[in-house]
Coordinates of C-alpha atoms and ligand atoms in Angstrom, one line a residue:
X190 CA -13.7 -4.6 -21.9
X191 CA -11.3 -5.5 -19.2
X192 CA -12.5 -6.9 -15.3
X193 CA -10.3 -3.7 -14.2
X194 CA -12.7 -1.4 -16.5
X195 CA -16.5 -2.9 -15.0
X196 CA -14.6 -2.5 -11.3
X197 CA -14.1 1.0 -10.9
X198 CA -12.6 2.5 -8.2
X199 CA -11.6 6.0 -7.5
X200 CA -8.8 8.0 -9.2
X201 CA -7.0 10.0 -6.6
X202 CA -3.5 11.7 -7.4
X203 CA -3.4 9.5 -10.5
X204 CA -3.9 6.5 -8.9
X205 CA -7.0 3.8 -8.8
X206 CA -8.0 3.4 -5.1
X207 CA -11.0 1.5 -3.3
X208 CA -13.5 3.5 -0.8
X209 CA -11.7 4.2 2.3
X210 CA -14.6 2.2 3.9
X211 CA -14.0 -0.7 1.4
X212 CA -17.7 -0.6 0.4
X213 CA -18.9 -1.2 -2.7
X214 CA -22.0 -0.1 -5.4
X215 CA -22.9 -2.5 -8.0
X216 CA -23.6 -1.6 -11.9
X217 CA -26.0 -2.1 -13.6
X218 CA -26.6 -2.8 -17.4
X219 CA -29.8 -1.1 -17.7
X220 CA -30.1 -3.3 -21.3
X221 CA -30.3 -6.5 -19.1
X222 CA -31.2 -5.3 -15.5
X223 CA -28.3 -7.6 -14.5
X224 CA -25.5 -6.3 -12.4
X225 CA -22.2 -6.7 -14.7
X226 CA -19.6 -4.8 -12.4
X227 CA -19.0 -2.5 -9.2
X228 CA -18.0 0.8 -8.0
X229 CA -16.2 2.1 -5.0
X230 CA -18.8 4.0 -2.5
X231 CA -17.2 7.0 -1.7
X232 CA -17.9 9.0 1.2
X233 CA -16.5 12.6 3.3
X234 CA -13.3 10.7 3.5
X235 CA -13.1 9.5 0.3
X236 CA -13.4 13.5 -0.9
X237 CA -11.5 14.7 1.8
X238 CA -8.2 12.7 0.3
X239 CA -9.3 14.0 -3.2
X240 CA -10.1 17.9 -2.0
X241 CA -6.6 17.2 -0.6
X242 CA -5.0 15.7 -4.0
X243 CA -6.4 18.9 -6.0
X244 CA -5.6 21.5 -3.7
X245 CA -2.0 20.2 -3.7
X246 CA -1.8 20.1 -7.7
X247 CA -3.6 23.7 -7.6
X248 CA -0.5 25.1 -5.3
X249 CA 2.1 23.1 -7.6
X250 CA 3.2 22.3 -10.3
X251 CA 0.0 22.1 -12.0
X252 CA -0.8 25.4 -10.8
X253 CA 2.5 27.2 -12.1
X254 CA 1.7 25.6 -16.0
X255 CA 2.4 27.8 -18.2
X256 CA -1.1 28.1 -20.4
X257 CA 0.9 27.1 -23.3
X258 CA 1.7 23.8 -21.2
X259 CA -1.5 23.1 -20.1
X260 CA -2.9 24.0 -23.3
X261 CA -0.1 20.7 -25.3
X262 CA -1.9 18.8 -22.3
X263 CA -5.3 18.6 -23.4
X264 CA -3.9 18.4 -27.0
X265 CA -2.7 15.5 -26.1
X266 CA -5.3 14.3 -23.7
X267 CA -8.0 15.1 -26.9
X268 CA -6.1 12.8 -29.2
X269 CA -5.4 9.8 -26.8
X270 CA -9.3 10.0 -26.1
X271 CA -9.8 10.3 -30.2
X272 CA -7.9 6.9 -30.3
X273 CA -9.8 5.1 -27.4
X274 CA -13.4 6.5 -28.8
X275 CA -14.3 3.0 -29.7
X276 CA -14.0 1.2 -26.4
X277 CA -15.1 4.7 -24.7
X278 CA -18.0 4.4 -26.4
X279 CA -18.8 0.7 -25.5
X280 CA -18.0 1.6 -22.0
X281 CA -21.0 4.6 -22.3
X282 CA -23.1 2.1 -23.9
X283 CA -23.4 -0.6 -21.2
X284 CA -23.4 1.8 -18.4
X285 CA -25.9 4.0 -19.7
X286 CA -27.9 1.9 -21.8
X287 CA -27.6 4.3 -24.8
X288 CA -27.3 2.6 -28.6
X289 CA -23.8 2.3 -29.6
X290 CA -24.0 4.5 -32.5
X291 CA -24.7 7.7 -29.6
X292 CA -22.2 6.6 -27.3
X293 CA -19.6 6.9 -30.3
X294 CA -21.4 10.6 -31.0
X295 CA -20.5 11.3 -26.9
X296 CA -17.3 9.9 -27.5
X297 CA -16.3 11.8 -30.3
X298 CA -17.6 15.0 -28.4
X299 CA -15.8 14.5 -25.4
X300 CA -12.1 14.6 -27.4
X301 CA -13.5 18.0 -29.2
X302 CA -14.1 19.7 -25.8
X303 CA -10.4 18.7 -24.6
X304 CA -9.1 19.9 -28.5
X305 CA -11.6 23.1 -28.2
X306 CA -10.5 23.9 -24.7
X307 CA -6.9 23.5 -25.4
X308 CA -6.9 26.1 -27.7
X309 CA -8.5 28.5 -25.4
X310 CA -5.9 27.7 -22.6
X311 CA -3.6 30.5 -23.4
X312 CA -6.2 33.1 -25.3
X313 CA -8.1 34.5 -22.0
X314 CA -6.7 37.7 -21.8
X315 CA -7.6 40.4 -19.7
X316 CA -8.0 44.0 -19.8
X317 CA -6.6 47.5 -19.3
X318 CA -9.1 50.0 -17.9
X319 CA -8.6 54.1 -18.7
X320 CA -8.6 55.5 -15.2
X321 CA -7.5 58.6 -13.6
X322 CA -4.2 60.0 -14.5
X323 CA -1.3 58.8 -12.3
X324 CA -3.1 55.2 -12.9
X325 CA -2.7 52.3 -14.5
X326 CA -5.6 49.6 -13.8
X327 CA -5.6 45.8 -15.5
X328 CA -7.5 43.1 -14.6
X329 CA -6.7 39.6 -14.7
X330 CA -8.4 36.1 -14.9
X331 CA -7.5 33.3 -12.2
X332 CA -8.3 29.8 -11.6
X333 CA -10.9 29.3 -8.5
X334 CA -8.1 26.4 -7.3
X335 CA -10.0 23.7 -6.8
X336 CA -13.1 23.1 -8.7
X337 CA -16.4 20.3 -7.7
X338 CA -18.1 18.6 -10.7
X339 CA -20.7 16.7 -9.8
X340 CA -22.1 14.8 -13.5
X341 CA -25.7 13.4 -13.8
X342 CA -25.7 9.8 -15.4
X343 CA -27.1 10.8 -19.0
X344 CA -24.6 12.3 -20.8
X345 CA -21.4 11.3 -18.6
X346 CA -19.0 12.1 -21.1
X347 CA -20.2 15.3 -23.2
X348 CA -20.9 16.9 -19.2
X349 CA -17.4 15.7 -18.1
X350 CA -16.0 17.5 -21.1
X351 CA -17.5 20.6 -21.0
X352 CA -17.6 21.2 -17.4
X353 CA -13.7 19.7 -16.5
X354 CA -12.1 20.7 -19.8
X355 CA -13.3 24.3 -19.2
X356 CA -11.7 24.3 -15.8
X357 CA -8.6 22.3 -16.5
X358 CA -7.7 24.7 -19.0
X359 CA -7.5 27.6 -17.3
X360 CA -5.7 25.8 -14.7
X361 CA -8.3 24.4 -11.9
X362 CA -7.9 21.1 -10.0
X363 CA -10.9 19.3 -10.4
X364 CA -12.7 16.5 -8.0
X365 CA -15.3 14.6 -10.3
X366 CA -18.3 13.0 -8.7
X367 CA -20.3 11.0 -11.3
X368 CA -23.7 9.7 -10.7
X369 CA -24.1 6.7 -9.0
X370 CA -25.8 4.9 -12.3
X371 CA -23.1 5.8 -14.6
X372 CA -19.3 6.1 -13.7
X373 CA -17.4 3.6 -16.0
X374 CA -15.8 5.8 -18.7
X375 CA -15.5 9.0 -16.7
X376 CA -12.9 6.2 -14.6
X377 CA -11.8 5.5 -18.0
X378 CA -11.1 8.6 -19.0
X379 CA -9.1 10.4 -15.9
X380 CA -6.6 7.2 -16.3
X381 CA -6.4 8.5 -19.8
X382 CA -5.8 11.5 -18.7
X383 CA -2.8 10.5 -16.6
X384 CA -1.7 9.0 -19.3
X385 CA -1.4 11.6 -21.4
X386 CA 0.7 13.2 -18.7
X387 CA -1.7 15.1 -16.6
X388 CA 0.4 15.8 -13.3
X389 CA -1.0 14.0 -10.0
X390 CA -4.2 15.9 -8.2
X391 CA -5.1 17.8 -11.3
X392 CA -8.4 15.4 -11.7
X393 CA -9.9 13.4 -9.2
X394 CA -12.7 11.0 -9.4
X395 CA -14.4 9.9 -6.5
X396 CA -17.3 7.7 -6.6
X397 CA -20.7 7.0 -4.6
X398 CA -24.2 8.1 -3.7
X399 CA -25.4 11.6 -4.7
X400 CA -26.3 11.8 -0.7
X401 CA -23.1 10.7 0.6
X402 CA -20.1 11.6 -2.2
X403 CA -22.1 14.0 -4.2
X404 CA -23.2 16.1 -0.7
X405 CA -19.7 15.7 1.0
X406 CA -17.8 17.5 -2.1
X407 CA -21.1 20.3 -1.6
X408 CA -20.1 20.6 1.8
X409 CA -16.0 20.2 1.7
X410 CA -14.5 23.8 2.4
X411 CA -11.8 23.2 0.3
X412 CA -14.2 23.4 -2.8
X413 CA -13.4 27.2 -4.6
X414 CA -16.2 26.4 -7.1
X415 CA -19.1 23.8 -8.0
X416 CA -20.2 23.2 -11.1
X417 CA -23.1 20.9 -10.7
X418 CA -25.4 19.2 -13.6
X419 CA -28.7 17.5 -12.9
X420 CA -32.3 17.6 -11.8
X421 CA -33.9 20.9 -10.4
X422 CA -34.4 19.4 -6.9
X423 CA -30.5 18.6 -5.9
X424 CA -29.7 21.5 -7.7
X425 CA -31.5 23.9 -4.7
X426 CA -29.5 21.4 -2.2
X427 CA -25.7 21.4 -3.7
X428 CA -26.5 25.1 -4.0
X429 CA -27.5 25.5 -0.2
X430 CA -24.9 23.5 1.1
X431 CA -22.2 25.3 -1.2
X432 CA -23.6 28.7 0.5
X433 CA -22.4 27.6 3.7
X434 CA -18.9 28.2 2.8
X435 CA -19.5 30.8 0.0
X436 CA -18.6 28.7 -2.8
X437 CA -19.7 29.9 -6.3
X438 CA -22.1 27.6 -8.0
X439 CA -23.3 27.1 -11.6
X440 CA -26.6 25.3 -12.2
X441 CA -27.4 23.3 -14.9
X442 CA -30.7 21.6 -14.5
X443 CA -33.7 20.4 -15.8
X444 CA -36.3 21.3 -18.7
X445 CA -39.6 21.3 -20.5
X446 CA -38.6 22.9 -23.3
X447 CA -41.0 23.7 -26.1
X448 CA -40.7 23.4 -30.1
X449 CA -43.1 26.2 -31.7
X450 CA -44.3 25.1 -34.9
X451 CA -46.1 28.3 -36.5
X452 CA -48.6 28.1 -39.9
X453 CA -45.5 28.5 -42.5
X454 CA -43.3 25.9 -40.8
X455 CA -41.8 24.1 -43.1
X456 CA -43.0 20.4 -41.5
X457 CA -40.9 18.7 -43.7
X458 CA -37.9 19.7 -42.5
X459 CA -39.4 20.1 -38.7
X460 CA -40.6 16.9 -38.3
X461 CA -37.5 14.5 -38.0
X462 CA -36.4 17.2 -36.2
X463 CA -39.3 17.1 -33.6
X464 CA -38.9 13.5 -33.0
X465 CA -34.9 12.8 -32.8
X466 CA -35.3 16.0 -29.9
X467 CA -37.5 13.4 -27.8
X468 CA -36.1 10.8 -28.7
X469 CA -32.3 10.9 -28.6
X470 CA -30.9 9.3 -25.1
X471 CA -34.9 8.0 -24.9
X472 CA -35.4 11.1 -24.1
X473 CA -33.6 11.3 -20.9
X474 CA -31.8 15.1 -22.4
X475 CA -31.8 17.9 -20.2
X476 CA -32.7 20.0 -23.4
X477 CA -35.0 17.5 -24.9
X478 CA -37.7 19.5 -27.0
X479 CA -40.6 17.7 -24.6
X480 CA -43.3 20.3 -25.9
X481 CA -44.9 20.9 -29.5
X482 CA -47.1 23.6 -29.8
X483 CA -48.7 24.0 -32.9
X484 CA -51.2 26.6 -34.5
X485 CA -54.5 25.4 -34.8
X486 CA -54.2 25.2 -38.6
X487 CA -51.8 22.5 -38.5
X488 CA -52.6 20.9 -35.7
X489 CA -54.4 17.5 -36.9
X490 CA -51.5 17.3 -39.7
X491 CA -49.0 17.7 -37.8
X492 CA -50.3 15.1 -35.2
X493 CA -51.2 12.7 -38.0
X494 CA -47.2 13.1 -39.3
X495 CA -45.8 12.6 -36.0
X496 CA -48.2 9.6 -34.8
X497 CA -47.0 7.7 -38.3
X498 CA -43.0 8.6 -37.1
X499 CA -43.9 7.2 -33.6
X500 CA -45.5 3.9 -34.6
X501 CA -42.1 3.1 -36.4
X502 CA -40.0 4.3 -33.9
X503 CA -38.4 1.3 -32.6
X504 CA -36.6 0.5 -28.8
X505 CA -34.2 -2.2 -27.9
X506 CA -30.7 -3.3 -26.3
X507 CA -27.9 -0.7 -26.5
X508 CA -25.8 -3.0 -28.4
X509 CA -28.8 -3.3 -31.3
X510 CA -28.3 0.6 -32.1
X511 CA -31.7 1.3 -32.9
X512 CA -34.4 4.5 -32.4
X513 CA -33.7 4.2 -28.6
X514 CA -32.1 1.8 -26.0
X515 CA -33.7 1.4 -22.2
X516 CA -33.8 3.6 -19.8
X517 CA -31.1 4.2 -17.5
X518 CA -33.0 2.3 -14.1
X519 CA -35.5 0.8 -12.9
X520 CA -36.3 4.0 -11.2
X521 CA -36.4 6.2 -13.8
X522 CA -38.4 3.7 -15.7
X523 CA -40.9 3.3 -12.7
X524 CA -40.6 7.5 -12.8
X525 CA -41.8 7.4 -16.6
X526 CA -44.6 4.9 -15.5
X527 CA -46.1 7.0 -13.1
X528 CA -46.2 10.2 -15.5
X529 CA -48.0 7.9 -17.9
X530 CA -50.4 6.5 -15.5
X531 CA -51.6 10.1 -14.7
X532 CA -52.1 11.0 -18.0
X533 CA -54.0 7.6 -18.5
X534 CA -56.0 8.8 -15.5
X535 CA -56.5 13.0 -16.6
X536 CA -58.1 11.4 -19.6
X537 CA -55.1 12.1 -22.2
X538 CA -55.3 10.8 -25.9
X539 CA -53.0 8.7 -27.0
X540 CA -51.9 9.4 -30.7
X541 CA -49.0 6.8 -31.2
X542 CA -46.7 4.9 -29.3
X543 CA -43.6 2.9 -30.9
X544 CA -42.2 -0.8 -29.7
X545 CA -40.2 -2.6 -27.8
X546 CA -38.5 -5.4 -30.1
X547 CA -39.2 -8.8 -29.1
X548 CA -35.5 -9.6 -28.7
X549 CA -35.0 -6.9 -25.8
X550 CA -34.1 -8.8 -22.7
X551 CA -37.0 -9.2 -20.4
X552 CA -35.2 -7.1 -17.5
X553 CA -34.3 -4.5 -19.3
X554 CA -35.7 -0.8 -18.6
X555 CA -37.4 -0.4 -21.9
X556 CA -40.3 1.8 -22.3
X557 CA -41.8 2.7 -26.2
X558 CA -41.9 6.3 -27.2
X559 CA -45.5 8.0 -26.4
X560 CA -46.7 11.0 -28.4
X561 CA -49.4 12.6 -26.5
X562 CA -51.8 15.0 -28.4
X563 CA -54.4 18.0 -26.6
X564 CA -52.7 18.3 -23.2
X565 CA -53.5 21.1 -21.3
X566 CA -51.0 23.7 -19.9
X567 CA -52.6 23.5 -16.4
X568 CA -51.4 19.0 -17.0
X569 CA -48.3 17.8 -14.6
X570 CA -47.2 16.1 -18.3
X571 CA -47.2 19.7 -19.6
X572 CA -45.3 21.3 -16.8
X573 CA -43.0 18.6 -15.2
X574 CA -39.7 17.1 -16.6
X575 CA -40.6 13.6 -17.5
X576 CA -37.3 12.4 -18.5
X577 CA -37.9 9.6 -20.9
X578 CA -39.9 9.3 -24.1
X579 CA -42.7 11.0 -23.6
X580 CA -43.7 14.3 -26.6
X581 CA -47.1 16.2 -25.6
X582 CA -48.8 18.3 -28.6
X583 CA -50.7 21.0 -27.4
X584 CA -52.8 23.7 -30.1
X585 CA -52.8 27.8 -30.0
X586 CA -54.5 29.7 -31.7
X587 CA -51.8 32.5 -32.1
X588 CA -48.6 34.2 -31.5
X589 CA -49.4 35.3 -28.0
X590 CA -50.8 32.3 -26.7
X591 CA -47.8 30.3 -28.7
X592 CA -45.7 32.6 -26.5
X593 CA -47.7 32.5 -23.0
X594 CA -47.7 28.6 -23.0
X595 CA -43.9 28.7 -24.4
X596 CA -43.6 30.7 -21.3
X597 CA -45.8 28.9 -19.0
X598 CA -43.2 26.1 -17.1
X599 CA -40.9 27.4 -14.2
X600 CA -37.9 26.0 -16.5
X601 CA -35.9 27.9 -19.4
X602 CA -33.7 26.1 -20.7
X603 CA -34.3 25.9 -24.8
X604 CA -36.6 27.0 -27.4
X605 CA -37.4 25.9 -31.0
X606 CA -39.6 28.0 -33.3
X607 CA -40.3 27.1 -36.6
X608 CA -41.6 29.7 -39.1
X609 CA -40.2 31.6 -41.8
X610 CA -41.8 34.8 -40.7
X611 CA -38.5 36.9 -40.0
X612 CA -40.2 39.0 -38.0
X613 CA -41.5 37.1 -35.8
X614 CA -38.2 34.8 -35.4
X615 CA -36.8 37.9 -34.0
X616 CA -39.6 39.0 -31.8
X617 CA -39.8 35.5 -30.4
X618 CA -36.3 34.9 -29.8
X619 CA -36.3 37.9 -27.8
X620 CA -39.3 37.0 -25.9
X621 CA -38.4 33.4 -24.7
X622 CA -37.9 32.6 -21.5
X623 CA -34.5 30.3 -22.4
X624 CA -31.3 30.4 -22.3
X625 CA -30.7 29.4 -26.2
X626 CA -33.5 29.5 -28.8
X627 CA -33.1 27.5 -32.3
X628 CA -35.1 29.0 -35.3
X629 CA -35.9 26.1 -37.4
X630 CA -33.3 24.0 -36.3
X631 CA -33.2 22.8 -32.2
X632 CA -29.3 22.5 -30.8
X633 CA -27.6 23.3 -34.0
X634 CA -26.0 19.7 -34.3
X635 CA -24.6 20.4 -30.4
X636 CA -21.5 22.2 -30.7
X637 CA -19.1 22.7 -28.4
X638 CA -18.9 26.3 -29.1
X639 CA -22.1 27.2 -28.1
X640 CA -22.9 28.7 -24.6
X641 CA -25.2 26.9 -22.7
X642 CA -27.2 27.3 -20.1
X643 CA -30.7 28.1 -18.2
X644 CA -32.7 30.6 -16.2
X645 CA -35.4 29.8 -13.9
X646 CA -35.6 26.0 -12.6
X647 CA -33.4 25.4 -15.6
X648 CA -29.8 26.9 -13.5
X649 CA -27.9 29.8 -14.0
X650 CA -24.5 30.0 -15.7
X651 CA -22.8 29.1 -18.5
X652 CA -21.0 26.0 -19.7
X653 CA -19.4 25.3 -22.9
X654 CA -18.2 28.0 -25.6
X655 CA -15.7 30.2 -24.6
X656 CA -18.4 31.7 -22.2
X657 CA -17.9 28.7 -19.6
X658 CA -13.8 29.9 -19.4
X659 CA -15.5 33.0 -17.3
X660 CA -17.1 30.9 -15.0
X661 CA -14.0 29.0 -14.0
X662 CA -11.8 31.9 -13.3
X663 CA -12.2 35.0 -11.1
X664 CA -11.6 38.6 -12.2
X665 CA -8.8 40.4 -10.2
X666 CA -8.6 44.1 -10.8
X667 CA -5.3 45.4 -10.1
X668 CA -4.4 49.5 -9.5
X669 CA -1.6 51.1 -10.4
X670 CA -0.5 54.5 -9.1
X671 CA 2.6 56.0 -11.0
X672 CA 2.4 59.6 -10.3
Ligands
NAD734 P1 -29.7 14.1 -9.9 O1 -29.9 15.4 -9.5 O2 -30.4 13.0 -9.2 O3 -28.2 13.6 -9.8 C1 -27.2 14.4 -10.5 C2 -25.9 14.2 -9.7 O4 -26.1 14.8 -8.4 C3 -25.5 12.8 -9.5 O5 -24.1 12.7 -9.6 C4 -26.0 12.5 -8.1 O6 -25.2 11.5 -7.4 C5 -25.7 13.8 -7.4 N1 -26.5 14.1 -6.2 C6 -27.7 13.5 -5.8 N2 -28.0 14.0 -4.6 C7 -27.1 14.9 -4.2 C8 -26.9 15.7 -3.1 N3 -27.7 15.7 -2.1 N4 -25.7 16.4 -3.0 C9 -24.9 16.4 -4.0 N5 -25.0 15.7 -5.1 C10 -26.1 14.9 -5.2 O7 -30.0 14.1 -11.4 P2 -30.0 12.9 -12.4 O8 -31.3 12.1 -12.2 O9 -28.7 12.2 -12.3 O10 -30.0 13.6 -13.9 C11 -31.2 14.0 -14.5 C12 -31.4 15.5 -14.3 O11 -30.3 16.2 -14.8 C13 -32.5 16.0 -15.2 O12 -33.3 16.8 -14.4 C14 -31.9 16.7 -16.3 O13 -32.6 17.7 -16.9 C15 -30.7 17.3 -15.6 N6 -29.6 17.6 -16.6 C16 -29.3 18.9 -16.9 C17 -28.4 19.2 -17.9 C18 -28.1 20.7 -18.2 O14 -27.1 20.9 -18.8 N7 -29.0 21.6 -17.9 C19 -27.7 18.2 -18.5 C20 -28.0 16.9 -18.2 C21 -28.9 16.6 -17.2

């Protein structure tokens, strides 16, 4: 890793710049707790220049693209990211503190949103509408202009591609504000991206503070469109501030989303499955499966095969690769802590809890998996986003009351159920407050294809699949008369 990669600075009109106020952030490896590099701290001005930098690419050449153009773009963009995904993924690792082996996953997800987007670039069509006679009426899809990303610091590059390949393929200049805790390879990235010969102003990247950079691109005027990822609580701020100059938002926020694990599960093939959806990213996943509820019939099994996968369940360094790494900061760590002091205090059982390894450095944000068995619906650990490694188990007696407590958070974001009972697979899908339910499988393996989004406290809109191309254009209807 080069000095120039652990010192970011903003990428404005292709080129690296510092803050306009010359400040500073430092990074830290959340595998050591040691600072290891710095950031620039962005702020209005900082945004302003980048607002500035898209809008001009929007109204120019970038703008004017043919969608075949734009389209070779990403290609290429896709391919040079394919052939970085190594050092990419190092990059991921140290900022975020995820094992290696998921920072390559990211990595390698990344390039297949730029690939998959590519190939939509030039396939959004519109339509003709029958009308009147003496009519003709078509309608026609349009980039916003300039688009606002603002990117939590969990997934950095799967939420860059999703969000900013959507809009850069059908022809929206974006300004990117990642999260304060993890900016490295989204830096990386956008200078990739000029690289691959991405015309000045077409991506921006402005780092700083959610407060300061994050609420300044809310605010800016010049923003046609936000698309903004993270918790629940910012969420109802970006979207208030965006309201003030009737800018279109999607949300994508947080969850509590349950796994239902009926009488004729098959647990053999659920059970890896229940754990890697906690686990993965130490459970810091927006649609982490945080909630098993299992009939009463299975209950003390199923608790007795998940305690024996949590004892071996193992958490160390990001370089090590194993289970999990740490958590991102010391403040989401001291977040987890607090969760799991309440449910110390409400009286909680324990059922298992994995380990830290003894070589994990003693700063470091670790915190072993906990599985958590009998919590009630009316428990804060039941209804609140914990956002780390934290699985509650809670019993029901049937399909209702699986359903009601499925039901029972303010978020919607995903849904497992596992049963083989046709029937009820349908009746459930359909009944589940989410915006995508897995039967006996939870995220289909993640594809880039697949809509994704919430309803409730989870967001509205849609990212990813071609259903995210909507969001980043706006219909035009146009009438004819021909007499
Ligand atoms: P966060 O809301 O604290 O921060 C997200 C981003 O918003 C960061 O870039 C931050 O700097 C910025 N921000 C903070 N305050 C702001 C403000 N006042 N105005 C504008 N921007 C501001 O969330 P986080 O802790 O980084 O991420 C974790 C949350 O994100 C979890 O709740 C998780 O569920 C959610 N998430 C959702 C999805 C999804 O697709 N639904 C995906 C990943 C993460």
């Amino acid at each position: 890793m080069t000095p120039d990669t652990l010192h970011g600075q903003h990428l404005i009109d292709n080129q690296r710049r510092a803050a306009v106020s010359g400040e500073t952030l430092p990074v830290i490896d959340p595998s050591t707790g040691q600072t290891c590099g710095s950031i620039a701290r962005g702020q209005a001005a900082d945004i302003d220049l980048a607002v500035g930098a898209a809008r001009r690419a929007a109204d120019g050449e970038w703008g004017r693209m043919a969608p075949a153009t734009r389209s070779r773009l990403l290609l290429r963009l896709a391919a040079v990211v394919e052939s970085e995904r190594e050092s990419l993924a190092q990059i991921e690792s140290l900022d975020t503190g995820k094992p290696i082996g998921q920072a390559r996953a990211d990595a390698g997800a990344l390039a297949r949103y730029f690939e998959y987007y590519a190939g939509a670039a030039d396939k959004l069509h519109g339509q003709t509408i029958p009308y009147q006679p003496g009519y003709t009426v078509l309608t026609v899809r349009e980039p916003h202009g300039v688009t606002g990303h603002i990117i939590p610091w969990n997934y950095p590059m799967q939420i860059f591609g999703r969000s900013v390949g959507a809009a850069l393929a059908t022809g929206n200049a974006c300004v990117v504000k990642p999260a304060e805790d993890a900016c490295l390879s989204l830096l990386r990235v956008a200078e990739l991206a000029a690289q691959a010969g991405l015309p000045a102003g077409a991506l921006n990247i402005v780092t700083g503070l959610g407060a300061e950079a994050g609420q300044a691109l809310a605010e800016h005027p010049g923003v046609d469109h936000l698309s903004f990822t993270g918790s629940t609580t910012t969420g109802r701020k970006v979207a208030q501030a965006a309201a003030q100059h009737h800018c279109p938002v999607t949300l994508e926020l947080g969850g509590k989303s349950p796994q239902l694990v009926f009488e004729d599960a098959d647990l053999d093939a659920a059970l890896p499955v229940l754990v890697a959806a906690i686990i993965q990213n130490a459970g810091q996943t927006c649609s982490a499966g945080s909630r098993v509820l299992v009939h009463q019939s299975l209950h003390e099994t199923l608790v007795e095969r998940l305690a024996q996968r949590f004892a071996a369940l193992r958490a160390g360094p990001a370089h090590a690769d194993l289970d999990l790494g740490p958590l991102v900061s010391r403040r989401q760590l001291q977040r987890v802590w607090d969760f799991l002091s309440d449910a110390q205090s409400s009286g909680l059982s324990v059922a298992a809890q994995g380990t830290v390894v003894e070589s994990a450095p003693a700063g470091g944000f670790y915190q072993a998996p906990v599985l958590l068995d009998r919590v009630p619906a009316n428990n804060r650990l039941f209804q609140e986003e914990i956002f780390g490694p934290v699985l509650v188990v809670t019993p029901f007696a049937d399909e209702a009351q699986a359903l009601a407590l499925a039901n029972a958070t303010r978020y919607g974001l995903v849904a497992g159920i596992w049963t083989r009972d046709g029937a009820r697979q349908l009746r459930l899908a359909r009944a589940l407050r989410a915006g995508q339910v897995f039967i006996n499988n939870y995220g289909a393996g993640g594809g880039v294809e697949l809509p994704f989004g919430g309803v409730g406290a989870s967001g509205h809109g849609r990212e990813k699949g071609f259903e995210a191309l909507y969001g980043f254009t706006a219909l035009k209807t146009v009438a004819i008369r021909h007499d």
